Amino acid sequence: MRYWLLGPESGTRVVLIHGISTPSITWKFIAPYLAEHGYRVLLYDLYGKGYSEAPKTIYNANLFITQLALLLQYLQWDATHVVGFSMGGGVAAAFAAFFPHLLAGKVILMASAGMMQQLRVTNRNNTDPLAVLGGIRKLQAESLPGYKMSMESCFKDGPLRGLEWAFDKLSGLRTVSGRPVQVELIHGTEEEVVPYDECLRIKQRVSSAKLVSIEGGNHDFVARDGHWQQVAQAIAGFLA
C-alpha cells in the first residue's frame, strides 16, 4: 500500500479517499491547499489503484474500510476526519458507520457514490482535467498486475451501491467521545458521472448534513480551475 503525508505533524488530521479509477493524483490541488492551511493530510492509493498492489480478492466495501483502518493503525492515528470522492465517498460512509471510534468527528462526501444503480461513464474531452490526469488509467492498466480484475470487481462488488445502511447510520452517529458526527455533502450541479440527485438521496437519509453545491460543477470539480478552489475552501471551512 502506498501512502503520503502532507502538512505539519501537529495539524488537524484528515484523510482523503479517491475514486474508482484515478488514484491519489485526484487530490493534486486540494491536498497541498489543505496542507498549506495547517492540516495534516493523509493520501493513499486504494488497493488495485495507483502504486498500491492489486491483490486477487473481492473489491467490496469491507476490503477498503479494512485497508484504511489498518493504515491508521500503522500510522498510529487514533482518529481522523474523513473525505471521500466518488467511490471514495462510499468508502468514507462505510468506514464512518463501521469504525466511529476512529472518527475525529467530521465526514465529507464529494460527488459520493454508495447508492447508485449504475455508474455513468462519459466520453470526457481533452479540456476535462480529470481526463488529462486519467492518462494514469492507461498506465495502471499497462503496469499494475491485477488492475483490470480489480476494476471489474469494483463495478460488480464495490461500494458504488448497496450502502444505504451506512448513510442511515451516519444520521445520529457519534464519536467515541460522544460528540455527534457532522456530515458535509459537496456535489456539482452539472454532474454527469454521479448525478446531482444522488446527493439529494443521501441528504434525505442524513437530514442534518450540510449541502454545498458547486454551480456548473461536473465530476472534474476536484481538478478544474475555478471549481477545485471552491471545493478546497468548503472542506477547510467545514473542518475548521
Short mmCIF file of C-alpha atoms in Angstrom, two decimals:
data_model
loop_
_atom_site.label_atom_id
_atom_site.label_comp_id
_atom_site.label_asym_id
_atom_site.label_seq_id
_atom_site.Cartn_x
_atom_site.Cartn_y
_atom_site.Cartn_z
CA MET A 1 0.00 0.00 0.00
CA ARG A 2 1.37 3.42 -0.95
CA TYR A 3 0.59 6.49 1.14
CA TRP A 4 1.78 10.09 1.51
CA LEU A 5 1.64 12.59 4.38
CA LEU A 6 1.50 16.35 3.83
CA GLY A 7 1.34 19.30 6.18
CA PRO A 8 2.53 19.92 9.73
CA GLU A 9 2.67 16.93 12.06
CA SER A 10 0.75 18.94 14.66
CA GLY A 11 -2.07 19.79 12.23
CA THR A 12 -5.64 18.52 12.41
CA ARG A 13 -5.69 15.09 10.77
CA VAL A 14 -7.72 14.41 7.63
CA VAL A 15 -7.63 11.51 5.18
CA LEU A 16 -8.60 11.92 1.51
CA ILE A 17 -10.04 8.90 -0.33
CA HIS A 18 -10.03 8.90 -4.14
CA GLY A 19 -12.49 7.31 -6.56
CA ILE A 20 -12.74 4.22 -8.71
CA SER A 21 -10.16 4.79 -11.45
CA THR A 22 -7.95 7.85 -10.84
CA PRO A 23 -5.77 7.28 -7.74
CA SER A 24 -4.36 9.86 -5.31
CA ILE A 25 -3.34 12.25 -8.07
CA THR A 26 -7.03 13.19 -7.87
CA TRP A 27 -6.03 15.41 -4.94
CA LYS A 28 -3.06 17.16 -6.61
CA PHE A 29 -4.57 20.61 -5.93
CA ILE A 30 -6.75 20.09 -2.87
CA ALA A 31 -4.23 18.18 -0.72
CA PRO A 32 -1.50 20.86 -0.91
CA TYR A 33 -4.13 23.54 -0.23
CA LEU A 34 -5.18 21.80 2.99
CA ALA A 35 -1.55 21.21 3.99
CA GLU A 36 -0.73 24.88 3.45
CA HIS A 37 -3.67 25.76 5.70
CA GLY A 38 -2.25 23.72 8.55
CA TYR A 39 -3.89 20.32 8.12
CA ARG A 40 -2.04 17.01 8.42
CA VAL A 41 -3.19 15.31 5.22
CA LEU A 42 -3.06 11.57 4.53
CA LEU A 43 -3.31 10.40 0.92
CA TYR A 44 -3.20 6.77 -0.08
CA ASP A 45 -3.96 4.58 -3.07
CA LEU A 46 -6.80 2.14 -2.62
CA TYR A 47 -5.93 -1.48 -3.32
CA GLY A 48 -5.98 -2.10 -7.06
CA LYS A 49 -5.17 1.55 -7.85
CA GLY A 50 -2.08 3.67 -8.42
CA TYR A 51 1.02 2.46 -6.58
CA SER A 52 -0.80 0.05 -4.26
CA GLU A 53 -0.94 -3.62 -5.15
CA ALA A 54 -4.00 -5.28 -6.66
CA PRO A 55 -4.48 -8.49 -4.66
CA LYS A 56 -6.64 -11.23 -6.12
CA THR A 57 -9.73 -10.70 -3.97
CA ILE A 58 -13.20 -9.16 -3.93
CA TYR A 59 -13.10 -5.37 -4.06
CA ASN A 60 -16.00 -4.52 -1.81
CA ALA A 61 -16.60 -2.04 1.00
CA ASN A 62 -15.18 -4.45 3.58
CA LEU A 63 -11.81 -4.57 1.80
CA PHE A 64 -11.49 -0.80 1.53
CA ILE A 65 -12.59 0.11 5.04
CA THR A 66 -10.28 -2.54 6.50
CA GLN A 67 -7.44 -1.16 4.39
CA LEU A 68 -7.95 2.32 5.85
CA ALA A 69 -8.35 1.06 9.43
CA LEU A 70 -5.08 -0.87 9.18
CA LEU A 71 -3.29 2.11 7.64
CA LEU A 72 -4.42 4.34 10.51
CA GLN A 73 -3.20 1.72 12.98
CA TYR A 74 0.16 1.56 11.18
CA LEU A 75 0.49 5.35 11.36
CA GLN A 76 -0.68 5.35 14.99
CA TRP A 77 -3.52 7.73 14.21
CA ASP A 78 -6.20 7.23 16.83
CA ALA A 79 -8.77 9.35 14.95
CA THR A 80 -9.15 11.41 11.77
CA HIS A 81 -11.63 13.41 9.74
CA VAL A 82 -12.56 11.60 6.51
CA VAL A 83 -13.13 12.96 2.99
CA GLY A 84 -14.27 10.71 0.15
CA PHE A 85 -14.75 11.46 -3.56
CA SER A 86 -16.98 9.42 -5.91
CA MET A 87 -16.49 5.73 -4.97
CA GLY A 88 -14.32 7.06 -2.15
CA GLY A 89 -17.47 8.67 -0.75
CA GLY A 90 -18.98 5.24 -0.37
CA VAL A 91 -15.78 4.05 1.31
CA ALA A 92 -15.87 7.05 3.66
CA ALA A 93 -19.52 6.48 4.61
CA ALA A 94 -18.98 2.77 5.27
CA PHE A 95 -15.78 3.47 7.23
CA ALA A 96 -17.56 6.01 9.44
CA ALA A 97 -20.50 3.71 10.04
CA PHE A 98 -18.29 0.74 10.88
CA PHE A 99 -15.48 2.47 12.79
CA PRO A 100 -16.96 5.56 14.50
CA HIS A 101 -14.30 5.26 17.22
CA LEU A 102 -11.70 6.17 14.58
CA LEU A 103 -13.51 9.38 13.58
CA ALA A 104 -12.39 12.79 14.78
CA GLY A 105 -15.93 13.96 14.13
CA LYS A 106 -16.42 15.08 10.53
CA VAL A 107 -17.17 13.26 7.27
CA ILE A 108 -17.19 14.95 3.85
CA LEU A 109 -18.77 13.16 0.89
CA MET A 110 -17.97 14.62 -2.53
CA ALA A 111 -19.93 13.51 -5.61
CA SER A 112 -20.45 10.43 -3.50
CA ALA A 113 -21.47 7.05 -4.83
CA GLY A 114 -22.88 4.41 -2.50
CA MET A 115 -26.49 4.04 -3.59
CA MET A 116 -26.16 4.15 -7.37
CA GLN A 117 -27.96 1.68 -9.58
CA GLN A 118 -25.30 2.17 -12.24
CA LEU A 119 -22.25 4.36 -12.71
CA ARG A 120 -22.37 6.59 -15.75
CA VAL A 121 -19.31 6.54 -17.97
CA THR A 122 -18.94 9.65 -20.11
CA ASN A 123 -16.65 10.47 -23.00
CA ARG A 124 -14.61 13.27 -21.47
CA ASN A 125 -12.82 15.69 -23.77
CA ASN A 126 -9.29 16.99 -23.57
CA THR A 127 -10.37 20.08 -21.62
CA ASP A 128 -11.50 17.89 -18.70
CA PRO A 129 -8.62 17.99 -16.18
CA LEU A 130 -9.54 14.60 -14.71
CA ALA A 131 -9.48 13.15 -18.22
CA VAL A 132 -5.96 14.54 -18.62
CA LEU A 133 -5.00 13.04 -15.27
CA GLY A 134 -6.84 9.97 -16.48
CA GLY A 135 -3.82 9.12 -18.61
CA ILE A 136 -2.77 7.32 -15.46
CA ARG A 137 -5.66 4.90 -16.01
CA LYS A 138 -3.93 3.61 -19.12
CA LEU A 139 -0.66 3.45 -17.20
CA GLN A 140 -2.30 1.43 -14.43
CA ALA A 141 -3.78 -0.99 -16.96
CA GLU A 142 -0.35 -1.48 -18.52
CA SER A 143 1.79 -1.56 -15.37
CA LEU A 144 -0.30 -2.73 -12.40
CA PRO A 145 -0.87 -6.50 -12.38
CA GLY A 146 -4.47 -7.20 -11.42
CA TYR A 147 -5.76 -3.70 -12.24
CA LYS A 148 -8.36 -4.86 -14.76
CA MET A 149 -9.64 -7.55 -12.37
CA SER A 150 -9.82 -5.02 -9.54
CA MET A 151 -11.82 -2.59 -11.69
CA GLU A 152 -14.26 -5.29 -12.74
CA SER A 153 -14.79 -6.26 -9.10
CA CYS A 154 -15.25 -2.61 -8.07
CA PHE A 155 -18.08 -2.27 -10.57
CA LYS A 156 -19.60 -5.59 -9.58
CA ASP A 157 -18.97 -5.75 -5.84
CA GLY A 158 -17.63 -2.36 -4.80
CA PRO A 159 -19.00 0.48 -2.68
CA LEU A 160 -20.83 2.12 -5.57
CA ARG A 161 -24.17 0.78 -4.37
CA GLY A 162 -25.84 -1.07 -1.52
CA LEU A 163 -24.62 1.28 1.22
CA GLU A 164 -27.99 2.62 2.32
CA TRP A 165 -27.29 1.13 5.75
CA ALA A 166 -24.12 3.23 6.07
CA PHE A 167 -25.81 6.51 5.20
CA ASP A 168 -28.67 5.68 7.57
CA LYS A 169 -26.15 5.10 10.34
CA LEU A 170 -24.44 8.44 9.68
CA SER A 171 -27.59 10.14 10.86
CA GLY A 172 -27.26 10.22 14.64
CA LEU A 173 -23.76 8.69 14.64
CA ARG A 174 -21.46 9.72 17.49
CA THR A 175 -17.72 9.53 18.01
CA VAL A 176 -16.19 7.61 20.90
CA SER A 177 -16.21 10.86 22.91
CA GLY A 178 -19.97 11.13 22.42
CA ARG A 179 -19.91 14.07 20.01
CA PRO A 180 -22.32 13.94 17.05
CA VAL A 181 -20.62 13.17 13.74
CA GLN A 182 -21.05 16.09 11.32
CA VAL A 183 -21.50 15.44 7.59
CA GLU A 184 -20.93 17.71 4.60
CA LEU A 185 -22.04 16.89 1.06
CA ILE A 186 -20.26 18.57 -1.87
CA HIS A 187 -21.68 17.99 -5.34
CA GLY A 188 -21.52 19.63 -8.75
CA THR A 189 -24.84 20.79 -10.18
CA GLU A 190 -23.90 19.58 -13.68
CA GLU A 191 -22.52 16.22 -12.53
CA GLU A 192 -22.65 13.57 -15.27
CA VAL A 193 -20.98 10.56 -13.62
CA VAL A 194 -22.72 10.70 -10.22
CA PRO A 195 -25.93 12.70 -10.88
CA TYR A 196 -26.82 15.53 -8.53
CA ASP A 197 -29.89 13.60 -7.43
CA GLU A 198 -27.55 11.17 -5.66
CA CYS A 199 -26.51 13.78 -3.11
CA LEU A 200 -30.18 14.65 -2.55
CA ARG A 201 -30.87 10.97 -1.82
CA ILE A 202 -28.05 10.99 0.74
CA LYS A 203 -29.40 14.23 2.20
CA GLN A 204 -32.77 12.53 2.72
CA ARG A 205 -31.07 9.87 4.83
CA VAL A 206 -28.71 12.27 6.62
CA SER A 207 -31.01 15.24 7.11
CA SER A 208 -28.51 17.14 9.28
CA ALA A 209 -25.85 17.10 6.54
CA LYS A 210 -24.60 20.40 5.18
CA LEU A 211 -25.03 20.58 1.39
CA VAL A 212 -22.59 22.58 -0.72
CA SER A 213 -23.50 22.82 -4.41
CA ILE A 214 -20.74 23.69 -6.88
CA GLU A 215 -22.61 25.60 -9.57
CA GLY A 216 -21.76 24.24 -13.00
CA GLY A 217 -19.51 21.60 -11.44
CA ASN A 218 -19.04 18.25 -13.15
CA HIS A 219 -17.14 15.16 -11.98
CA ASP A 220 -13.87 17.02 -12.54
CA PHE A 221 -14.54 19.66 -9.89
CA VAL A 222 -11.64 18.35 -7.79
CA ALA A 223 -9.21 19.41 -10.53
CA ARG A 224 -10.90 22.08 -12.66
CA ASP A 225 -9.63 25.59 -12.07
CA GLY A 226 -12.31 27.74 -10.52
CA HIS A 227 -14.07 24.73 -9.00
CA TRP A 228 -11.36 22.98 -7.01
CA GLN A 229 -10.73 26.20 -5.08
CA GLN A 230 -14.40 26.29 -4.03
CA VAL A 231 -14.21 22.66 -3.01
CA ALA A 232 -10.97 23.15 -1.04
CA GLN A 233 -12.41 26.17 0.76
CA ALA A 234 -15.59 24.24 1.59
CA ILE A 235 -13.54 21.37 3.04
CA ALA A 236 -11.25 23.63 5.08
CA GLY A 237 -14.16 25.72 6.32
CA PHE A 238 -16.12 22.68 7.42
CA LEU A 239 -13.15 21.12 9.19
CA ALA A 240 -12.18 24.35 10.97
#
